[in-house]
Structure formats: structure tokens, C-alpha cells
Amino acid sequence: MKDKVAIIADDFTGSNDTGVHFSKDGFTTVVVFDIEKIENIDEKVDVVVVDTESRADDPKIAYKKAYKAAEKLNKKSFKYIYKKLDSTLRGNIGSEIDGVMDGGKFDLAIVAPALPDNGRKTIGGNQFVHDIPLEKTEIANDPITPIKHSYIKDIISEQCEKSVGLINLKDVLKGKNNLEEKIDEEIKKQKEIIII
């Protein structure tokens, strides 16, 4: 039996793009555009992607949508609930992480926005797009969700209520055991969101 996965995305493109990757790997995948329809999902579905269409919403509305989606998904039999972020960190990232954590009753969120195959890298806690700091890209000038800086911890901290920690790439590259130790250290510091 495959582990069931639920994904909460903030826009149509991200929802479908993520769903397609699971579908190509043989998972029965469905994209839901109405949070209320989560309850009607067939139990045979391996992956459910929920599009909250909240990227351009007011942060309080984005929080509520993420909360409601996570709350409903948490009642289903999913082993993993994954909050899909825009890799250029646009939208209500912090508000939505808070919403997913609160609605799903999660104590910890791991945030890993790097996507090297698409030119998205996280170095020293900063996000880069094709080796250019995020704040210096055209994406940063998004008229609806502009980006003021590249330091991920600041971007998320400005938008959420939870304590945010950071584990640098050098610690990730030291292997699984070291990464687990660093995560434990951040948890002991009472960090609820850990950026890797």
C-alpha cells in the first residue's frame, strides 16, 4: 500500500504542477478546487492536491483557508500533509504555514524551498533564482506579492506567529544523522518552523 499524501497549494499552477509529478510516478491523484469537497474524496486516491487560491488574499483569509484545508485533510487517512510553497516565496507563506500547522494540529513544519533543477537554491538562508538573490530578480517586483529581501527566515517571520529556525546547507551536506541532530537542536530552542 502506498502512503497517502495531501498537498495544500495556494494557486492553480502550483496545484496542477505538483499533482502531475505524483501522477507520473503512478499515484492516483486528484486536484480539488473547493475545500468543502475534501470530505467527498474517494479513499482509493493516493494523492490529493487542494488549491486554496489564496496567494493574493489578505493574510487573514489565506490563514483561514489553509487552516480549514488542513483541518479537513487531517481527518482523512493521509500519512503526509505537504504545504506547497511558491519557490520564489510569493504569497502568504507565513500565514499559510501557521494555518496548516494550527488546522492540522502540527507542532513542527520543515520548510525547504530549494528546487535546484529549476534554478531555485537556498544558500545561507537566502533564496536565489538562477544564482541571483531573490530580492534582485524580476519576480521580486510582483505587483500583488512583492519580495523585499532574500533571507527566508525574515520573509516567513514577518508573516507568521510561530518561532522560525534555520539549518544551513553545510549541515545538511554532513548527512542524515547530523541533520536530525540539528533539527533536534532547533526543536529544543522551541522553533516551530525550521527552514532547511
PDB file of C-alpha atoms in Angstrom:
ATOM      1  CA  MET A   1       0.000   0.000   0.000  1.00  0.00           C
ATOM      2  CA  LYS A   2       1.262   3.461  -0.897  1.00  0.00           C
ATOM      3  CA  ASP A   3       1.445   6.195   1.711  1.00  0.00           C
ATOM      4  CA  LYS A   4      -1.309   8.733   1.168  1.00  0.00           C
ATOM      5  CA  VAL A   5      -0.203  12.326   0.593  1.00  0.00           C
ATOM      6  CA  ALA A   6      -2.157  15.577   0.796  1.00  0.00           C
ATOM      7  CA  ILE A   7      -0.846  18.830  -0.639  1.00  0.00           C
ATOM      8  CA  ILE A   8      -2.139  22.317   0.050  1.00  0.00           C
ATOM      9  CA  ALA A   9      -1.178  24.824  -2.653  1.00  0.00           C
ATOM     10  CA  ASP A  10      -2.022  28.498  -2.993  1.00  0.00           C
ATOM     11  CA  ASP A  11      -2.661  28.687  -6.741  1.00  0.00           C
ATOM     12  CA  PHE A  12      -3.877  26.777  -9.787  1.00  0.00           C
ATOM     13  CA  THR A  13      -0.462  26.386 -11.436  1.00  0.00           C
ATOM     14  CA  GLY A  14       1.255  25.083  -8.314  1.00  0.00           C
ATOM     15  CA  SER A  15      -1.587  22.686  -7.590  1.00  0.00           C
ATOM     16  CA  ASN A  16      -1.571  21.109 -11.015  1.00  0.00           C
ATOM     17  CA  ASP A  17       2.210  21.092 -11.391  1.00  0.00           C
ATOM     18  CA  THR A  18       2.595  19.243  -8.101  1.00  0.00           C
ATOM     19  CA  GLY A  19      -0.220  16.825  -8.866  1.00  0.00           C
ATOM     20  CA  VAL A  20       1.249  15.943 -12.263  1.00  0.00           C
ATOM     21  CA  HIS A  21       4.563  14.872 -10.683  1.00  0.00           C
ATOM     22  CA  PHE A  22       2.790  12.391  -8.389  1.00  0.00           C
ATOM     23  CA  SER A  23       0.564  11.156 -11.201  1.00  0.00           C
ATOM     24  CA  LYS A  24       3.598  10.488 -13.428  1.00  0.00           C
ATOM     25  CA  ASP A  25       5.016   8.329 -10.624  1.00  0.00           C
ATOM     26  CA  GLY A  26       1.927   6.136 -10.620  1.00  0.00           C
ATOM     27  CA  PHE A  27      -0.046   7.681  -7.768  1.00  0.00           C
ATOM     28  CA  THR A  28      -3.797   8.111  -8.196  1.00  0.00           C
ATOM     29  CA  THR A  29      -4.023  11.896  -7.927  1.00  0.00           C
ATOM     30  CA  VAL A  30      -6.867  14.362  -7.734  1.00  0.00           C
ATOM     31  CA  VAL A  31      -6.828  18.173  -7.565  1.00  0.00           C
ATOM     32  CA  VAL A  32      -9.598  19.780  -5.511  1.00  0.00           C
ATOM     33  CA  PHE A  33     -10.580  23.407  -6.064  1.00  0.00           C
ATOM     34  CA  ASP A  34     -13.205  23.597  -3.313  1.00  0.00           C
ATOM     35  CA  ILE A  35     -12.124  22.973   0.287  1.00  0.00           C
ATOM     36  CA  GLU A  36     -15.635  21.752   1.118  1.00  0.00           C
ATOM     37  CA  LYS A  37     -15.204  18.859  -1.361  1.00  0.00           C
ATOM     38  CA  ILE A  38     -12.300  17.341   0.629  1.00  0.00           C
ATOM     39  CA  GLU A  39     -14.784  15.245   2.614  1.00  0.00           C
ATOM     40  CA  ASN A  40     -16.021  13.618  -0.622  1.00  0.00           C
ATOM     41  CA  ILE A  41     -12.625  12.356  -1.802  1.00  0.00           C
ATOM     42  CA  ASP A  42     -12.574   8.660  -2.633  1.00  0.00           C
ATOM     43  CA  GLU A  43     -10.496   6.690  -0.108  1.00  0.00           C
ATOM     44  CA  LYS A  44      -8.708   4.959  -3.029  1.00  0.00           C
ATOM     45  CA  VAL A  45      -6.998   8.223  -4.047  1.00  0.00           C
ATOM     46  CA  ASP A  46      -3.281   8.259  -3.146  1.00  0.00           C
ATOM     47  CA  VAL A  47      -2.635  11.996  -3.516  1.00  0.00           C
ATOM     48  CA  VAL A  48      -4.977  14.920  -3.028  1.00  0.00           C
ATOM     49  CA  VAL A  49      -3.909  18.418  -4.014  1.00  0.00           C
ATOM     50  CA  VAL A  50      -6.048  21.220  -2.598  1.00  0.00           C
ATOM     51  CA  ASP A  51      -5.911  24.577  -4.366  1.00  0.00           C
ATOM     52  CA  THR A  52      -6.841  27.295  -1.860  1.00  0.00           C
ATOM     53  CA  GLU A  53      -6.373  30.116  -4.431  1.00  0.00           C
ATOM     54  CA  SER A  54      -5.013  32.236  -1.579  1.00  0.00           C
ATOM     55  CA  ARG A  55      -1.739  33.647  -2.880  1.00  0.00           C
ATOM     56  CA  ALA A  56      -3.144  37.145  -3.392  1.00  0.00           C
ATOM     57  CA  ASP A  57      -5.608  37.042  -0.486  1.00  0.00           C
ATOM     58  CA  ASP A  58      -5.423  39.119   2.651  1.00  0.00           C
ATOM     59  CA  PRO A  59      -3.146  37.189   5.088  1.00  0.00           C
ATOM     60  CA  LYS A  60      -6.053  36.520   7.497  1.00  0.00           C
ATOM     61  CA  ILE A  61      -8.150  34.994   4.726  1.00  0.00           C
ATOM     62  CA  ALA A  62      -5.176  32.929   3.493  1.00  0.00           C
ATOM     63  CA  TYR A  63      -4.678  31.662   7.063  1.00  0.00           C
ATOM     64  CA  LYS A  64      -8.338  30.638   7.332  1.00  0.00           C
ATOM     65  CA  LYS A  65      -8.274  28.783   4.018  1.00  0.00           C
ATOM     66  CA  ALA A  66      -5.071  26.914   4.913  1.00  0.00           C
ATOM     67  CA  TYR A  67      -6.443  26.142   8.390  1.00  0.00           C
ATOM     68  CA  LYS A  68      -9.696  24.756   7.015  1.00  0.00           C
ATOM     69  CA  ALA A  69      -7.953  22.654   4.350  1.00  0.00           C
ATOM     70  CA  ALA A  70      -5.507  21.169   6.887  1.00  0.00           C
ATOM     71  CA  GLU A  71      -8.265  20.535   9.408  1.00  0.00           C
ATOM     72  CA  LYS A  72     -10.338  18.621   6.842  1.00  0.00           C
ATOM     73  CA  LEU A  73      -7.349  16.734   5.436  1.00  0.00           C
ATOM     74  CA  ASN A  74      -6.191  15.765   8.913  1.00  0.00           C
ATOM     75  CA  LYS A  75      -9.499  13.899   9.371  1.00  0.00           C
ATOM     76  CA  LYS A  76      -8.717  11.735   6.328  1.00  0.00           C
ATOM     77  CA  SER A  77      -6.099   8.944   6.225  1.00  0.00           C
ATOM     78  CA  PHE A  78      -3.106  10.869   4.870  1.00  0.00           C
ATOM     79  CA  LYS A  79       0.341   9.988   6.147  1.00  0.00           C
ATOM     80  CA  TYR A  80       1.776  13.305   4.963  1.00  0.00           C
ATOM     81  CA  ILE A  81       0.339  16.785   4.598  1.00  0.00           C
ATOM     82  CA  TYR A  82       2.605  18.982   2.498  1.00  0.00           C
ATOM     83  CA  LYS A  83       2.200  22.755   2.172  1.00  0.00           C
ATOM     84  CA  LYS A  84       3.364  23.584  -1.323  1.00  0.00           C
ATOM     85  CA  LEU A  85       5.157  26.948  -1.414  1.00  0.00           C
ATOM     86  CA  ASP A  86       5.969  29.104  -4.366  1.00  0.00           C
ATOM     87  CA  SER A  87       9.733  28.584  -4.789  1.00  0.00           C
ATOM     88  CA  THR A  88      10.130  32.334  -5.220  1.00  0.00           C
ATOM     89  CA  LEU A  89       8.355  32.823  -1.878  1.00  0.00           C
ATOM     90  CA  ARG A  90       5.460  34.873  -3.223  1.00  0.00           C
ATOM     91  CA  GLY A  91       2.161  34.882  -1.408  1.00  0.00           C
ATOM     92  CA  ASN A  92       1.125  34.472   2.191  1.00  0.00           C
ATOM     93  CA  ILE A  93       3.723  31.851   3.041  1.00  0.00           C
ATOM     94  CA  GLY A  94       3.949  32.550   6.780  1.00  0.00           C
ATOM     95  CA  SER A  95       0.198  32.951   7.269  1.00  0.00           C
ATOM     96  CA  GLU A  96      -0.489  29.737   5.398  1.00  0.00           C
ATOM     97  CA  ILE A  97       2.144  27.723   7.272  1.00  0.00           C
ATOM     98  CA  ASP A  98       0.539  28.957  10.509  1.00  0.00           C
ATOM     99  CA  GLY A  99      -2.881  27.952   9.170  1.00  0.00           C
ATOM    100  CA  VAL A 100      -1.759  24.463   8.140  1.00  0.00           C
ATOM    101  CA  MET A 101       0.015  23.889  11.454  1.00  0.00           C
ATOM    102  CA  ASP A 102      -2.937  25.109  13.518  1.00  0.00           C
ATOM    103  CA  GLY A 103      -5.627  23.400  11.439  1.00  0.00           C
ATOM    104  CA  GLY A 104      -3.690  20.138  11.229  1.00  0.00           C
ATOM    105  CA  LYS A 105      -2.554  20.283  14.868  1.00  0.00           C
ATOM    106  CA  PHE A 106       1.130  20.085  13.895  1.00  0.00           C
ATOM    107  CA  ASP A 107       3.941  21.062  16.267  1.00  0.00           C
ATOM    108  CA  LEU A 108       6.606  21.388  13.583  1.00  0.00           C
ATOM    109  CA  ALA A 109       6.939  22.445   9.947  1.00  0.00           C
ATOM    110  CA  ILE A 110      10.023  21.855   7.824  1.00  0.00           C
ATOM    111  CA  VAL A 111      10.375  24.437   5.045  1.00  0.00           C
ATOM    112  CA  ALA A 112      12.645  23.550   2.142  1.00  0.00           C
ATOM    113  CA  PRO A 113      12.096  25.971  -0.766  1.00  0.00           C
ATOM    114  CA  ALA A 114      15.172  24.994  -2.791  1.00  0.00           C
ATOM    115  CA  LEU A 115      14.459  23.436  -6.175  1.00  0.00           C
ATOM    116  CA  PRO A 116      17.874  23.256  -7.857  1.00  0.00           C
ATOM    117  CA  ASP A 117      16.562  21.707 -11.096  1.00  0.00           C
ATOM    118  CA  ASN A 118      14.508  24.897 -11.570  1.00  0.00           C
ATOM    119  CA  GLY A 119      17.332  27.236 -10.542  1.00  0.00           C
ATOM    120  CA  ARG A 120      15.991  27.784  -7.008  1.00  0.00           C
ATOM    121  CA  LYS A 121      18.733  27.478  -4.384  1.00  0.00           C
ATOM    122  CA  THR A 122      18.880  28.214  -0.680  1.00  0.00           C
ATOM    123  CA  ILE A 123      22.331  29.318   0.474  1.00  0.00           C
ATOM    124  CA  GLY A 124      22.995  30.704   3.943  1.00  0.00           C
ATOM    125  CA  GLY A 125      19.261  31.023   4.474  1.00  0.00           C
ATOM    126  CA  ASN A 126      18.865  33.206   1.369  1.00  0.00           C
ATOM    127  CA  GLN A 127      16.814  32.193  -1.658  1.00  0.00           C
ATOM    128  CA  PHE A 128      18.406  32.503  -5.104  1.00  0.00           C
ATOM    129  CA  VAL A 129      16.818  32.261  -8.539  1.00  0.00           C
ATOM    130  CA  HIS A 130      19.361  31.244 -11.186  1.00  0.00           C
ATOM    131  CA  ASP A 131      22.148  32.433  -8.842  1.00  0.00           C
ATOM    132  CA  ILE A 132      20.567  35.885  -8.362  1.00  0.00           C
ATOM    133  CA  PRO A 133      19.356  36.865  -4.876  1.00  0.00           C
ATOM    134  CA  LEU A 134      15.557  36.699  -4.870  1.00  0.00           C
ATOM    135  CA  GLU A 135      15.134  40.380  -3.963  1.00  0.00           C
ATOM    136  CA  LYS A 136      17.077  41.372  -7.110  1.00  0.00           C
ATOM    137  CA  THR A 137      15.003  39.343  -9.564  1.00  0.00           C
ATOM    138  CA  GLU A 138      12.038  40.490 -11.641  1.00  0.00           C
ATOM    139  CA  ILE A 139       9.902  38.161  -9.527  1.00  0.00           C
ATOM    140  CA  ALA A 140      10.554  40.415  -6.520  1.00  0.00           C
ATOM    141  CA  ASN A 141       8.585  43.139  -8.312  1.00  0.00           C
ATOM    142  CA  ASP A 142       5.396  41.082  -8.397  1.00  0.00           C
ATOM    143  CA  PRO A 143       2.609  43.707  -8.218  1.00  0.00           C
ATOM    144  CA  ILE A 144       0.468  41.663  -5.824  1.00  0.00           C
ATOM    145  CA  THR A 145       3.054  39.923  -3.641  1.00  0.00           C
ATOM    146  CA  PRO A 146       6.376  41.759  -3.939  1.00  0.00           C
ATOM    147  CA  ILE A 147       9.508  40.388  -2.255  1.00  0.00           C
ATOM    148  CA  LYS A 148      11.603  42.832  -0.201  1.00  0.00           C
ATOM    149  CA  HIS A 149      14.541  40.571   0.670  1.00  0.00           C
ATOM    150  CA  SER A 150      16.053  37.158   0.042  1.00  0.00           C
ATOM    151  CA  TYR A 151      16.526  35.930   3.626  1.00  0.00           C
ATOM    152  CA  ILE A 152      13.850  33.257   4.020  1.00  0.00           C
ATOM    153  CA  LYS A 153      13.705  33.405   7.802  1.00  0.00           C
ATOM    154  CA  ASP A 154      12.784  37.104   7.657  1.00  0.00           C
ATOM    155  CA  ILE A 155      10.213  36.594   4.900  1.00  0.00           C
ATOM    156  CA  ILE A 156       8.414  33.898   6.886  1.00  0.00           C
ATOM    157  CA  SER A 157       8.851  35.543  10.319  1.00  0.00           C
ATOM    158  CA  GLU A 158       7.253  38.757   9.072  1.00  0.00           C
ATOM    159  CA  GLN A 159       4.158  36.808   8.042  1.00  0.00           C
ATOM    160  CA  CYS A 160       3.628  34.316  10.855  1.00  0.00           C
ATOM    161  CA  GLU A 161       3.141  33.955  14.585  1.00  0.00           C
ATOM    162  CA  LYS A 162       5.413  30.959  15.079  1.00  0.00           C
ATOM    163  CA  SER A 163       9.095  30.813  16.011  1.00  0.00           C
ATOM    164  CA  VAL A 164      11.338  30.248  12.961  1.00  0.00           C
ATOM    165  CA  GLY A 165      14.710  28.476  12.914  1.00  0.00           C
ATOM    166  CA  LEU A 166      17.273  27.784  10.208  1.00  0.00           C
ATOM    167  CA  ILE A 167      19.558  24.887   9.312  1.00  0.00           C
ATOM    168  CA  ASN A 168      22.223  25.743   6.765  1.00  0.00           C
ATOM    169  CA  LEU A 169      23.198  23.703   3.716  1.00  0.00           C
ATOM    170  CA  LYS A 170      26.589  22.804   5.218  1.00  0.00           C
ATOM    171  CA  ASP A 171      24.760  20.958   7.997  1.00  0.00           C
ATOM    172  CA  VAL A 172      22.502  19.168   5.518  1.00  0.00           C
ATOM    173  CA  LEU A 173      25.504  18.016   3.482  1.00  0.00           C
ATOM    174  CA  LYS A 174      27.008  16.354   6.562  1.00  0.00           C
ATOM    175  CA  GLY A 175      24.373  13.653   6.291  1.00  0.00           C
ATOM    176  CA  LYS A 176      21.171  12.360   7.800  1.00  0.00           C
ATOM    177  CA  ASN A 177      22.418  11.925  11.380  1.00  0.00           C
ATOM    178  CA  ASN A 178      23.796  15.465  11.528  1.00  0.00           C
ATOM    179  CA  LEU A 179      20.588  16.858  10.036  1.00  0.00           C
ATOM    180  CA  GLU A 180      18.492  15.014  12.622  1.00  0.00           C
ATOM    181  CA  GLU A 181      20.714  16.431  15.396  1.00  0.00           C
ATOM    182  CA  LYS A 182      20.311  19.968  14.011  1.00  0.00           C
ATOM    183  CA  ILE A 183      16.540  19.569  13.807  1.00  0.00           C
ATOM    184  CA  ASP A 184      16.503  18.351  17.428  1.00  0.00           C
ATOM    185  CA  GLU A 185      18.595  21.389  18.443  1.00  0.00           C
ATOM    186  CA  GLU A 186      16.122  23.751  16.772  1.00  0.00           C
ATOM    187  CA  ILE A 187      13.202  21.994  18.478  1.00  0.00           C
ATOM    188  CA  LYS A 188      14.954  22.378  21.846  1.00  0.00           C
ATOM    189  CA  LYS A 189      15.192  26.106  21.070  1.00  0.00           C
ATOM    190  CA  GLN A 190      11.391  25.950  20.676  1.00  0.00           C
ATOM    191  CA  LYS A 191      11.455  26.608  16.931  1.00  0.00           C
ATOM    192  CA  GLU A 192       8.193  25.575  15.319  1.00  0.00           C
ATOM    193  CA  ILE A 193       9.140  26.266  11.703  1.00  0.00           C
ATOM    194  CA  ILE A 194      12.566  25.117  10.542  1.00  0.00           C
ATOM    195  CA  ILE A 195      13.971  26.289   7.223  1.00  0.00           C
ATOM    196  CA  ILE A 196      16.419  23.946   5.543  1.00  0.00           C
TER     197      ILE A 196
END
